[in-house]
Amino acid sequence: ATDENNCTKNENCTGFFMDFPCTWRSYFKQQAYHLGIALESNGNDASGGYAYKDMVDIWKAADATGSDLIGQWWATETTYVSLLGTESELIKITLPVATESCIEARASYDRCDENATPSEEHGAKEGACGEKPIGLRNVVVGNLQTNIEQNKNLEAAMSPAYDFVNNFDLTELQIYQLLEGGQRRGIDSNK
């Protein structure tokens, strides 16, 4: 805990929040400010975020000590899956529904800029909503299609890879099952 999180030392204390590193997309400061959520991330990078490895270590330490922890994470990742069914299972907190107008009003500034102003970090109130779901298949297929279009090699453009990936589908539940299977076999993807 920091002095900011210690309510016996600081009457305007905030709770601790584990935010993503500044090189990753995060709208936590905008969401917390406009939704009145008294949490603050006190990591070592410019945005107060933590490196991925440190975040994994913090989740594991909270699990081992039975400590409460609030932070950002994503469901199709081994740390999340490893905590399923435990006392430390991650619970999703629902924020206002993401709409196109909310997404367009998201704060857009360099999160690694140590001189970013509170006004830049907080952005507009209309941008304080939850995450918009993004299908992994859409990301992969879109990147593959762009790669094929930009590749001047006719053989690569004729490859059946795009059609294969476009027709390949895994549900979130199937991804959990794959990650759980890997953990049962002792595979640690966090290394």
Tab-separated table of C-alpha atoms in Angstrom:
chain	number	residue	atom	x	y	z
A	1	ALA	CA	0.000	0.000	0.000
A	2	THR	CA	1.062	3.576	-0.566
A	3	ASP	CA	0.233	6.682	1.458
A	4	GLU	CA	-2.499	7.398	-1.110
A	5	ASN	CA	-4.062	4.013	-0.255
A	6	ASN	CA	-3.576	4.278	3.523
A	7	CYS	CA	-6.791	5.728	4.960
A	8	THR	CA	-5.314	6.101	8.467
A	9	LYS	CA	-2.674	8.505	7.086
A	10	ASN	CA	-4.749	10.160	4.368
A	11	GLU	CA	-8.412	11.130	4.791
A	12	ASN	CA	-8.736	11.502	0.992
A	13	CYS	CA	-7.385	8.013	0.393
A	14	THR	CA	-8.001	5.982	-2.718
A	15	GLY	CA	-8.179	2.238	-3.101
A	16	PHE	CA	-5.446	0.388	-4.952
A	17	PHE	CA	-5.997	-0.565	-8.593
A	18	MET	CA	-3.603	-2.489	-10.823
A	19	ASP	CA	-3.605	-0.823	-14.246
A	20	PHE	CA	-2.007	-1.979	-17.486
A	21	PRO	CA	1.421	-0.638	-18.488
A	22	CYS	CA	1.423	2.666	-20.347
A	23	THR	CA	2.202	0.957	-23.658
A	24	TRP	CA	-1.144	-0.898	-23.492
A	25	ARG	CA	-4.566	0.626	-24.082
A	26	SER	CA	-6.373	1.543	-20.863
A	27	TYR	CA	-9.156	3.976	-20.080
A	28	PHE	CA	-9.059	3.385	-16.324
A	29	LYS	CA	-8.243	6.991	-15.360
A	30	GLN	CA	-11.096	8.313	-17.519
A	31	GLN	CA	-13.522	5.683	-16.199
A	32	ALA	CA	-12.535	6.160	-12.537
A	33	TYR	CA	-12.690	9.946	-12.722
A	34	HIS	CA	-16.056	10.268	-14.451
A	35	LEU	CA	-17.746	7.325	-12.717
A	36	GLY	CA	-16.619	8.420	-9.235
A	37	ILE	CA	-14.526	5.303	-8.561
A	38	ALA	CA	-11.954	6.158	-5.860
A	39	LEU	CA	-9.144	3.906	-7.077
A	40	GLU	CA	-5.604	4.700	-8.176
A	41	SER	CA	-2.831	2.681	-9.785
A	42	ASN	CA	0.619	3.304	-8.330
A	43	GLY	CA	2.870	1.287	-10.637
A	44	ASN	CA	6.332	2.281	-11.777
A	45	ASP	CA	5.618	3.435	-15.323
A	46	ALA	CA	4.616	6.913	-16.467
A	47	SER	CA	0.892	6.150	-16.286
A	48	GLY	CA	1.076	4.432	-12.894
A	49	GLY	CA	0.668	1.057	-14.588
A	50	TYR	CA	2.583	-2.182	-14.106
A	51	ALA	CA	4.610	-4.373	-16.460
A	52	TYR	CA	2.862	-7.601	-17.527
A	53	LYS	CA	5.251	-9.832	-15.544
A	54	ASP	CA	4.718	-7.721	-12.436
A	55	MET	CA	0.945	-7.909	-12.898
A	56	VAL	CA	1.083	-11.717	-13.088
A	57	ASP	CA	3.241	-11.763	-9.939
A	58	ILE	CA	0.792	-9.442	-8.131
A	59	TRP	CA	-2.203	-11.670	-9.040
A	60	LYS	CA	-0.276	-14.747	-7.834
A	61	ALA	CA	0.762	-13.019	-4.590
A	62	ALA	CA	-2.818	-11.885	-3.913
A	63	ASP	CA	-3.989	-15.463	-4.472
A	64	ALA	CA	-1.288	-16.937	-2.210
A	65	THR	CA	-1.998	-14.484	0.635
A	66	GLY	CA	-5.774	-14.324	0.239
A	67	SER	CA	-5.533	-10.579	-0.374
A	68	ASP	CA	-8.159	-8.554	-2.194
A	69	LEU	CA	-7.066	-7.021	-5.476
A	70	ILE	CA	-8.799	-5.035	-8.173
A	71	GLY	CA	-7.289	-4.551	-11.588
A	72	GLN	CA	-7.729	-5.060	-15.291
A	73	TRP	CA	-7.338	-8.437	-16.968
A	74	TRP	CA	-8.774	-10.411	-19.830
A	75	ALA	CA	-10.551	-13.734	-19.749
A	76	THR	CA	-8.689	-15.712	-22.391
A	77	GLU	CA	-5.346	-15.725	-20.554
A	78	THR	CA	-3.744	-18.373	-18.331
A	79	THR	CA	-3.610	-16.279	-15.141
A	80	TYR	CA	-7.377	-15.766	-15.347
A	81	VAL	CA	-7.978	-19.447	-16.039
A	82	SER	CA	-5.633	-20.548	-13.216
A	83	LEU	CA	-7.755	-18.596	-10.717
A	84	LEU	CA	-11.106	-20.040	-11.844
A	85	GLY	CA	-12.794	-21.926	-9.008
A	86	THR	CA	-10.420	-20.552	-6.355
A	87	GLU	CA	-11.048	-18.010	-3.598
A	88	SER	CA	-9.196	-15.546	-5.849
A	89	GLU	CA	-11.329	-16.094	-8.939
A	90	LEU	CA	-11.523	-12.882	-10.935
A	91	ILE	CA	-14.974	-11.302	-11.032
A	92	LYS	CA	-15.974	-8.990	-13.837
A	93	ILE	CA	-17.102	-5.526	-12.836
A	94	THR	CA	-19.644	-4.134	-15.223
A	95	LEU	CA	-19.259	-0.528	-16.337
A	96	PRO	CA	-21.735	1.376	-18.509
A	97	VAL	CA	-22.282	-0.337	-21.859
A	98	ALA	CA	-19.852	0.598	-24.604
A	99	THR	CA	-21.525	2.420	-27.470
A	100	GLU	CA	-20.021	3.864	-30.628
A	101	SER	CA	-20.384	7.402	-29.235
A	102	CYS	CA	-18.644	6.373	-26.010
A	103	ILE	CA	-15.797	4.684	-27.883
A	104	GLU	CA	-15.352	7.793	-30.046
A	105	ALA	CA	-15.197	9.973	-26.886
A	106	ARG	CA	-12.376	7.940	-25.304
A	107	ALA	CA	-9.351	9.905	-24.100
A	108	SER	CA	-6.630	9.748	-26.729
A	109	TYR	CA	-3.246	10.790	-25.405
A	110	ASP	CA	0.176	9.190	-25.031
A	111	ARG	CA	-0.178	7.202	-21.787
A	112	CYS	CA	3.635	7.032	-21.503
A	113	ASP	CA	3.945	10.845	-21.510
A	114	GLU	CA	4.897	11.818	-17.964
A	115	ASN	CA	3.693	15.355	-18.712
A	116	ALA	CA	0.135	14.330	-19.642
A	117	THR	CA	-2.324	16.642	-17.894
A	118	PRO	CA	-5.263	15.435	-15.794
A	119	SER	CA	-7.540	16.927	-18.450
A	120	GLU	CA	-5.913	14.705	-21.120
A	121	GLU	CA	-6.038	11.627	-18.860
A	122	HIS	CA	-9.666	12.116	-17.861
A	123	GLY	CA	-11.031	13.038	-21.284
A	124	ALA	CA	-14.772	13.548	-21.762
A	125	LYS	CA	-17.410	12.074	-19.472
A	126	GLU	CA	-19.075	10.504	-22.535
A	127	GLY	CA	-16.001	8.257	-22.942
A	128	ALA	CA	-16.355	6.554	-19.541
A	129	CYS	CA	-17.830	3.158	-20.413
A	130	GLY	CA	-16.860	-0.503	-20.434
A	131	GLU	CA	-14.865	-2.305	-23.065
A	132	LYS	CA	-16.224	-2.985	-26.504
A	133	PRO	CA	-15.976	-6.722	-27.233
A	134	ILE	CA	-13.569	-7.580	-30.022
A	135	GLY	CA	-13.659	-11.015	-31.596
A	136	LEU	CA	-10.196	-12.555	-31.843
A	137	ARG	CA	-11.138	-14.061	-35.196
A	138	ASN	CA	-11.926	-10.596	-36.567
A	139	VAL	CA	-8.504	-9.307	-35.520
A	140	VAL	CA	-6.610	-12.270	-36.975
A	141	VAL	CA	-8.580	-12.372	-40.225
A	142	GLY	CA	-8.299	-8.604	-40.691
A	143	ASN	CA	-4.523	-8.658	-40.144
A	144	LEU	CA	-4.109	-11.641	-42.464
A	145	GLN	CA	-6.187	-10.003	-45.202
A	146	THR	CA	-4.125	-6.804	-44.928
A	147	ASN	CA	-0.928	-8.839	-45.113
A	148	ILE	CA	-2.147	-10.674	-48.238
A	149	GLU	CA	-3.191	-7.415	-49.925
A	150	GLN	CA	0.173	-5.796	-49.206
A	151	ASN	CA	2.212	-8.846	-50.204
A	152	LYS	CA	3.301	-8.622	-53.829
A	153	ASN	CA	4.090	-12.357	-53.900
A	154	LEU	CA	1.347	-13.977	-56.004
A	155	GLU	CA	1.933	-17.375	-54.381
A	156	ALA	CA	1.218	-15.899	-50.915
A	157	ALA	CA	-1.879	-14.129	-52.216
A	158	MET	CA	-3.186	-17.448	-53.574
A	159	SER	CA	-2.563	-19.267	-50.275
A	160	PRO	CA	-5.615	-20.953	-48.722
A	161	ALA	CA	-4.546	-19.583	-45.295
A	162	TYR	CA	-7.030	-16.704	-45.354
A	163	ASP	CA	-9.997	-18.981	-46.118
A	164	PHE	CA	-8.834	-21.466	-43.477
A	165	VAL	CA	-8.488	-18.827	-40.741
A	166	ASN	CA	-11.706	-17.094	-41.817
A	167	ASN	CA	-13.618	-20.350	-41.336
A	168	PHE	CA	-11.802	-21.372	-38.142
A	169	ASP	CA	-13.718	-20.511	-34.972
A	170	LEU	CA	-13.017	-21.030	-31.274
A	171	THR	CA	-15.446	-19.942	-28.602
A	172	GLU	CA	-14.222	-18.310	-25.401
A	173	LEU	CA	-15.223	-21.506	-23.552
A	174	GLN	CA	-13.060	-23.591	-25.903
A	175	ILE	CA	-10.115	-21.253	-25.302
A	176	TYR	CA	-10.586	-21.697	-21.512
A	177	GLN	CA	-10.586	-25.464	-21.999
A	178	LEU	CA	-7.340	-25.295	-24.021
A	179	LEU	CA	-5.678	-23.134	-21.359
A	180	GLU	CA	-6.897	-25.417	-18.537
A	181	GLY	CA	-5.580	-28.461	-20.410
A	182	GLY	CA	-2.195	-26.809	-20.727
A	183	GLN	CA	-2.121	-26.042	-17.018
A	184	ARG	CA	-3.028	-29.648	-16.126
A	185	ARG	CA	-0.017	-30.748	-18.199
A	186	GLY	CA	2.216	-28.249	-16.367
A	187	ILE	CA	2.530	-25.781	-19.228
A	188	ASP	CA	3.007	-22.227	-17.894
A	189	SER	CA	2.470	-19.702	-20.690
A	190	ASN	CA	3.463	-16.828	-18.376
A	191	LYS	CA	7.153	-17.740	-18.765
